[in-house]
């Protein structure tokens, strides 16, 4: 498979970071850039290097979770339906709330690569100051996964609660992303189209 340049660079950077002992990587990539394929190929590289035993993926919608499962299975050659004997699963954030503590023991007993799609849906600064999805990640996954990958196209929240697992720049207050591939770069690369914004009955919009 011929990768887009940003995908190749992000995979190499994440792998290098993991190999150096840093186990979390946050990637900002504009919608439509190909984050799913990038994440799946990074998982394959970790499997091939013998660095992980399993992969878990969490995303905000059933259709996205299914797409991730298909892509991960296609690229890694692993079965990820979450059944006994499989090499992982792809679930929604909503589903994680119903999982009991015995499920999370997997992270204690195996080297698990955890992928978070659209991580900005999950907020947690500390236990008790979070939404339910962020609380689950903070309690059961943070510090326990072998490696984790956070993906987002919009790295901010309107409620000002910090995104779980994210580092913030002290000066600007913005999320620190290990790799950024913005809309401007994507348009230049012909990866996605320039957005068309139509203002209706509003004369005070500023760009």
Tab-separated table of C-alpha atoms in Angstrom:
chain	number	residue	atom	x	y	z
A	1	UNK	CA	0.000	0.000	0.000
A	2	UNK	CA	1.309	3.433	-0.955
A	3	UNK	CA	0.975	5.700	2.041
A	4	UNK	CA	0.372	9.410	2.004
A	5	UNK	CA	3.465	11.276	3.102
A	6	UNK	CA	1.924	12.419	6.387
A	7	UNK	CA	0.833	8.869	7.239
A	8	UNK	CA	4.327	7.519	6.713
A	9	UNK	CA	5.892	10.289	8.783
A	10	UNK	CA	3.375	9.894	11.612
A	11	UNK	CA	3.889	6.118	11.783
A	12	UNK	CA	7.670	6.497	11.838
A	13	UNK	CA	7.532	9.203	14.492
A	14	UNK	CA	5.125	7.253	16.703
A	15	UNK	CA	7.167	4.049	16.398
A	16	UNK	CA	10.356	5.918	17.219
A	17	UNK	CA	8.706	7.514	20.237
A	18	UNK	CA	7.379	4.169	21.493
A	19	UNK	CA	10.798	2.574	21.012
A	20	UNK	CA	12.395	5.326	23.105
A	21	UNK	CA	10.171	4.529	26.075
A	22	UNK	CA	7.391	7.099	25.594
A	23	UNK	CA	4.207	5.058	25.417
A	24	UNK	CA	1.601	7.666	24.380
A	25	UNK	CA	1.325	9.456	21.028
A	26	UNK	CA	-1.229	12.096	20.075
A	27	UNK	CA	-1.896	12.805	16.414
A	28	UNK	CA	-3.914	15.692	15.011
A	29	UNK	CA	-5.027	15.031	11.444
A	30	UNK	CA	-7.797	16.824	9.631
A	31	UNK	CA	-11.007	14.867	8.872
A	32	UNK	CA	-10.640	12.730	5.758
A	33	UNK	CA	-6.851	12.574	5.959
A	34	UNK	CA	-6.689	8.819	6.551
A	35	UNK	CA	-6.239	8.392	10.302
A	36	UNK	CA	-7.797	4.917	10.310
A	37	UNK	CA	-5.281	3.482	7.861
A	38	UNK	CA	-2.405	5.190	9.646
A	39	UNK	CA	-3.466	3.705	12.989
A	40	UNK	CA	-3.952	0.232	11.498
A	41	UNK	CA	-0.518	0.210	9.886
A	42	UNK	CA	1.071	1.432	13.096
A	43	UNK	CA	-0.605	-1.481	14.882
A	44	UNK	CA	0.789	-3.858	12.251
A	45	UNK	CA	4.264	-2.476	12.762
A	46	UNK	CA	4.024	-3.011	16.517
A	47	UNK	CA	2.737	-6.565	16.034
A	48	UNK	CA	5.494	-7.331	13.528
A	49	UNK	CA	8.132	-5.996	15.908
A	50	UNK	CA	6.823	-8.196	18.721
A	51	UNK	CA	6.045	-5.160	20.869
A	52	UNK	CA	2.348	-5.910	21.503
A	53	UNK	CA	0.070	-8.891	22.071
A	54	UNK	CA	-3.291	-7.249	21.429
A	55	UNK	CA	-4.949	-4.088	20.137
A	56	UNK	CA	-8.039	-2.305	21.450
A	57	UNK	CA	-9.733	0.510	19.604
A	58	UNK	CA	-12.363	2.893	20.961
A	59	UNK	CA	-14.366	5.358	18.866
A	60	UNK	CA	-17.506	7.493	19.225
A	61	UNK	CA	-19.866	5.639	16.853
A	62	UNK	CA	-20.745	2.069	15.892
A	63	UNK	CA	-20.082	2.636	12.189
A	64	UNK	CA	-16.630	4.033	12.959
A	65	UNK	CA	-15.851	1.125	15.294
A	66	UNK	CA	-16.779	-1.334	12.545
A	67	UNK	CA	-14.657	0.523	9.986
A	68	UNK	CA	-11.716	0.442	12.375
A	69	UNK	CA	-12.186	-3.277	12.966
A	70	UNK	CA	-12.198	-4.014	9.234
A	71	UNK	CA	-9.110	-1.904	8.576
A	72	UNK	CA	-7.198	-3.280	11.554
A	73	UNK	CA	-8.005	-6.854	10.546
A	74	UNK	CA	-7.070	-6.171	6.917
A	75	UNK	CA	-3.713	-4.613	7.770
A	76	UNK	CA	-2.629	-6.773	10.710
A	77	UNK	CA	-4.096	-10.121	9.690
A	78	UNK	CA	-5.461	-10.465	13.232
A	79	UNK	CA	-9.012	-11.251	14.357
A	80	UNK	CA	-10.476	-8.343	16.315
A	81	UNK	CA	-14.105	-9.233	17.011
A	82	UNK	CA	-13.522	-9.306	20.774
A	83	UNK	CA	-14.217	-13.019	21.101
A	84	UNK	CA	-12.192	-15.466	23.199
A	85	UNK	CA	-8.917	-16.156	21.410
A	86	UNK	CA	-9.029	-13.013	19.286
A	87	UNK	CA	-6.198	-10.496	19.224
A	88	UNK	CA	-8.309	-7.537	20.263
A	89	UNK	CA	-11.497	-5.594	19.723
A	90	UNK	CA	-12.967	-2.384	18.323
A	91	UNK	CA	-15.672	-0.844	20.497
A	92	UNK	CA	-17.478	2.433	21.007
A	93	UNK	CA	-16.807	4.713	23.958
A	94	UNK	CA	-20.391	4.067	25.020
A	95	UNK	CA	-19.664	0.327	25.275
A	96	UNK	CA	-16.651	0.742	27.534
A	97	UNK	CA	-18.875	1.932	30.398
A	98	UNK	CA	-20.586	-1.480	30.589
A	99	UNK	CA	-17.336	-3.459	30.751
A	100	UNK	CA	-16.524	-4.908	34.169
A	101	UNK	CA	-13.181	-4.928	35.936
A	102	UNK	CA	-12.367	-8.433	34.688
A	103	UNK	CA	-12.256	-7.080	31.131
A	104	UNK	CA	-9.725	-4.413	32.073
A	105	UNK	CA	-7.455	-7.086	33.576
A	106	UNK	CA	-6.386	-7.723	29.991
A	107	UNK	CA	-4.270	-4.580	30.251
A	108	UNK	CA	-2.532	-5.954	33.327
A	109	UNK	CA	-1.780	-9.346	31.780
A	110	UNK	CA	-0.960	-8.473	28.155
A	111	UNK	CA	0.897	-5.845	26.166
A	112	UNK	CA	-2.020	-3.935	24.673
A	113	UNK	CA	-1.928	-1.147	22.090
A	114	UNK	CA	-4.951	1.090	22.655
A	115	UNK	CA	-6.263	3.419	19.931
A	116	UNK	CA	-8.582	6.299	20.802
A	117	UNK	CA	-10.387	7.822	17.831
A	118	UNK	CA	-11.622	11.412	18.272
A	119	UNK	CA	-10.131	11.523	21.758
A	120	UNK	CA	-11.565	14.997	22.351
A	121	UNK	CA	-14.883	13.301	23.205
A	122	UNK	CA	-13.218	12.042	26.398
A	123	UNK	CA	-12.451	14.509	29.176
A	124	UNK	CA	-10.582	13.955	32.417
A	125	UNK	CA	-8.155	16.093	34.354
A	126	UNK	CA	-8.222	13.888	37.417
A	127	UNK	CA	-10.522	11.264	38.856
A	128	UNK	CA	-13.837	12.932	39.645
A	129	UNK	CA	-13.341	15.838	37.221
A	130	UNK	CA	-14.285	14.156	33.966
A	131	UNK	CA	-17.044	12.843	31.775
A	132	UNK	CA	-17.898	9.135	31.974
A	133	UNK	CA	-15.744	8.092	29.011
A	134	UNK	CA	-12.752	10.055	30.206
A	135	UNK	CA	-13.201	8.688	33.718
A	136	UNK	CA	-13.087	5.117	32.406
A	137	UNK	CA	-9.907	5.815	30.444
A	138	UNK	CA	-8.332	7.588	33.409
A	139	UNK	CA	-9.203	4.756	35.798
A	140	UNK	CA	-8.605	1.626	33.727
A	141	UNK	CA	-6.313	2.443	30.795
A	142	UNK	CA	-4.014	5.333	31.702
A	143	UNK	CA	-0.629	3.983	32.744
A	144	UNK	CA	-1.667	0.387	32.064
A	145	UNK	CA	-1.584	0.032	28.277
A	146	UNK	CA	1.716	-0.879	26.659
A	147	UNK	CA	1.214	1.898	24.093
A	148	UNK	CA	-1.606	4.232	23.214
A	149	UNK	CA	-2.493	6.375	20.222
A	150	UNK	CA	-4.886	9.311	20.469
A	151	UNK	CA	-6.391	10.607	17.231
A	152	UNK	CA	-8.300	13.839	16.742
A	153	UNK	CA	-9.275	16.346	14.105
A	154	UNK	CA	-10.426	18.968	16.621
A	155	UNK	CA	-8.205	19.016	19.736
A	156	UNK	CA	-10.320	21.151	22.035
A	157	UNK	CA	-13.473	21.029	24.156
A	158	UNK	CA	-16.099	23.728	24.653
A	159	UNK	CA	-16.528	22.882	28.360
A	160	UNK	CA	-12.841	23.572	29.089
A	161	UNK	CA	-12.341	20.206	30.804
A	162	UNK	CA	-8.979	18.861	29.604
A	163	UNK	CA	-8.900	16.046	27.051
A	164	UNK	CA	-7.920	12.815	28.761
A	165	UNK	CA	-4.268	11.754	28.362
A	166	UNK	CA	-3.434	15.073	26.674
A	167	UNK	CA	-0.579	17.389	27.591
A	168	UNK	CA	-1.215	21.120	27.444
A	169	UNK	CA	1.262	23.857	26.583
A	170	UNK	CA	1.710	26.077	29.630
A	171	UNK	CA	2.065	29.278	27.613
A	172	UNK	CA	-0.801	28.910	25.141
A	173	UNK	CA	-3.083	26.480	26.984
A	174	UNK	CA	-3.418	24.478	23.774
A	175	UNK	CA	-3.115	20.713	23.470
A	176	UNK	CA	0.353	19.474	22.655
A	177	UNK	CA	0.166	17.120	19.666
A	178	UNK	CA	3.101	14.892	18.809
A	179	UNK	CA	2.185	15.112	15.125
A	180	UNK	CA	0.023	17.641	13.285
A	181	UNK	CA	-1.468	17.422	9.819
A	182	UNK	CA	-3.820	20.344	9.379
A	183	UNK	CA	-6.469	21.302	6.868
A	184	UNK	CA	-4.140	23.642	5.002
A	185	UNK	CA	-1.612	20.854	4.431
A	186	UNK	CA	-4.357	18.464	3.356
A	187	UNK	CA	-5.713	20.929	0.795
A	188	UNK	CA	-2.211	21.516	-0.572
A	189	UNK	CA	-1.724	17.755	-0.873
A	190	UNK	CA	-5.142	17.347	-2.562
A	191	UNK	CA	-6.158	14.989	0.235
A	192	UNK	CA	-9.422	16.795	0.916
A	193	UNK	CA	-11.351	19.681	-0.535
A	194	UNK	CA	-11.328	23.254	0.659
A	195	UNK	CA	-14.481	23.725	2.748
A	196	UNK	CA	-17.341	25.803	1.375
A	197	UNK	CA	-18.970	27.883	4.117
A	198	UNK	CA	-22.340	29.462	3.445
A	199	UNK	CA	-23.542	32.124	5.878
A	200	UNK	CA	-27.310	32.476	6.132
A	201	UNK	CA	-28.825	35.527	7.819
A	202	UNK	CA	-25.631	36.399	9.625
A	203	UNK	CA	-23.664	39.521	8.789
A	204	UNK	CA	-21.227	39.401	11.706
A	205	UNK	CA	-19.172	36.269	10.963
A	206	UNK	CA	-15.422	36.859	11.078
A	207	UNK	CA	-12.764	34.595	9.577
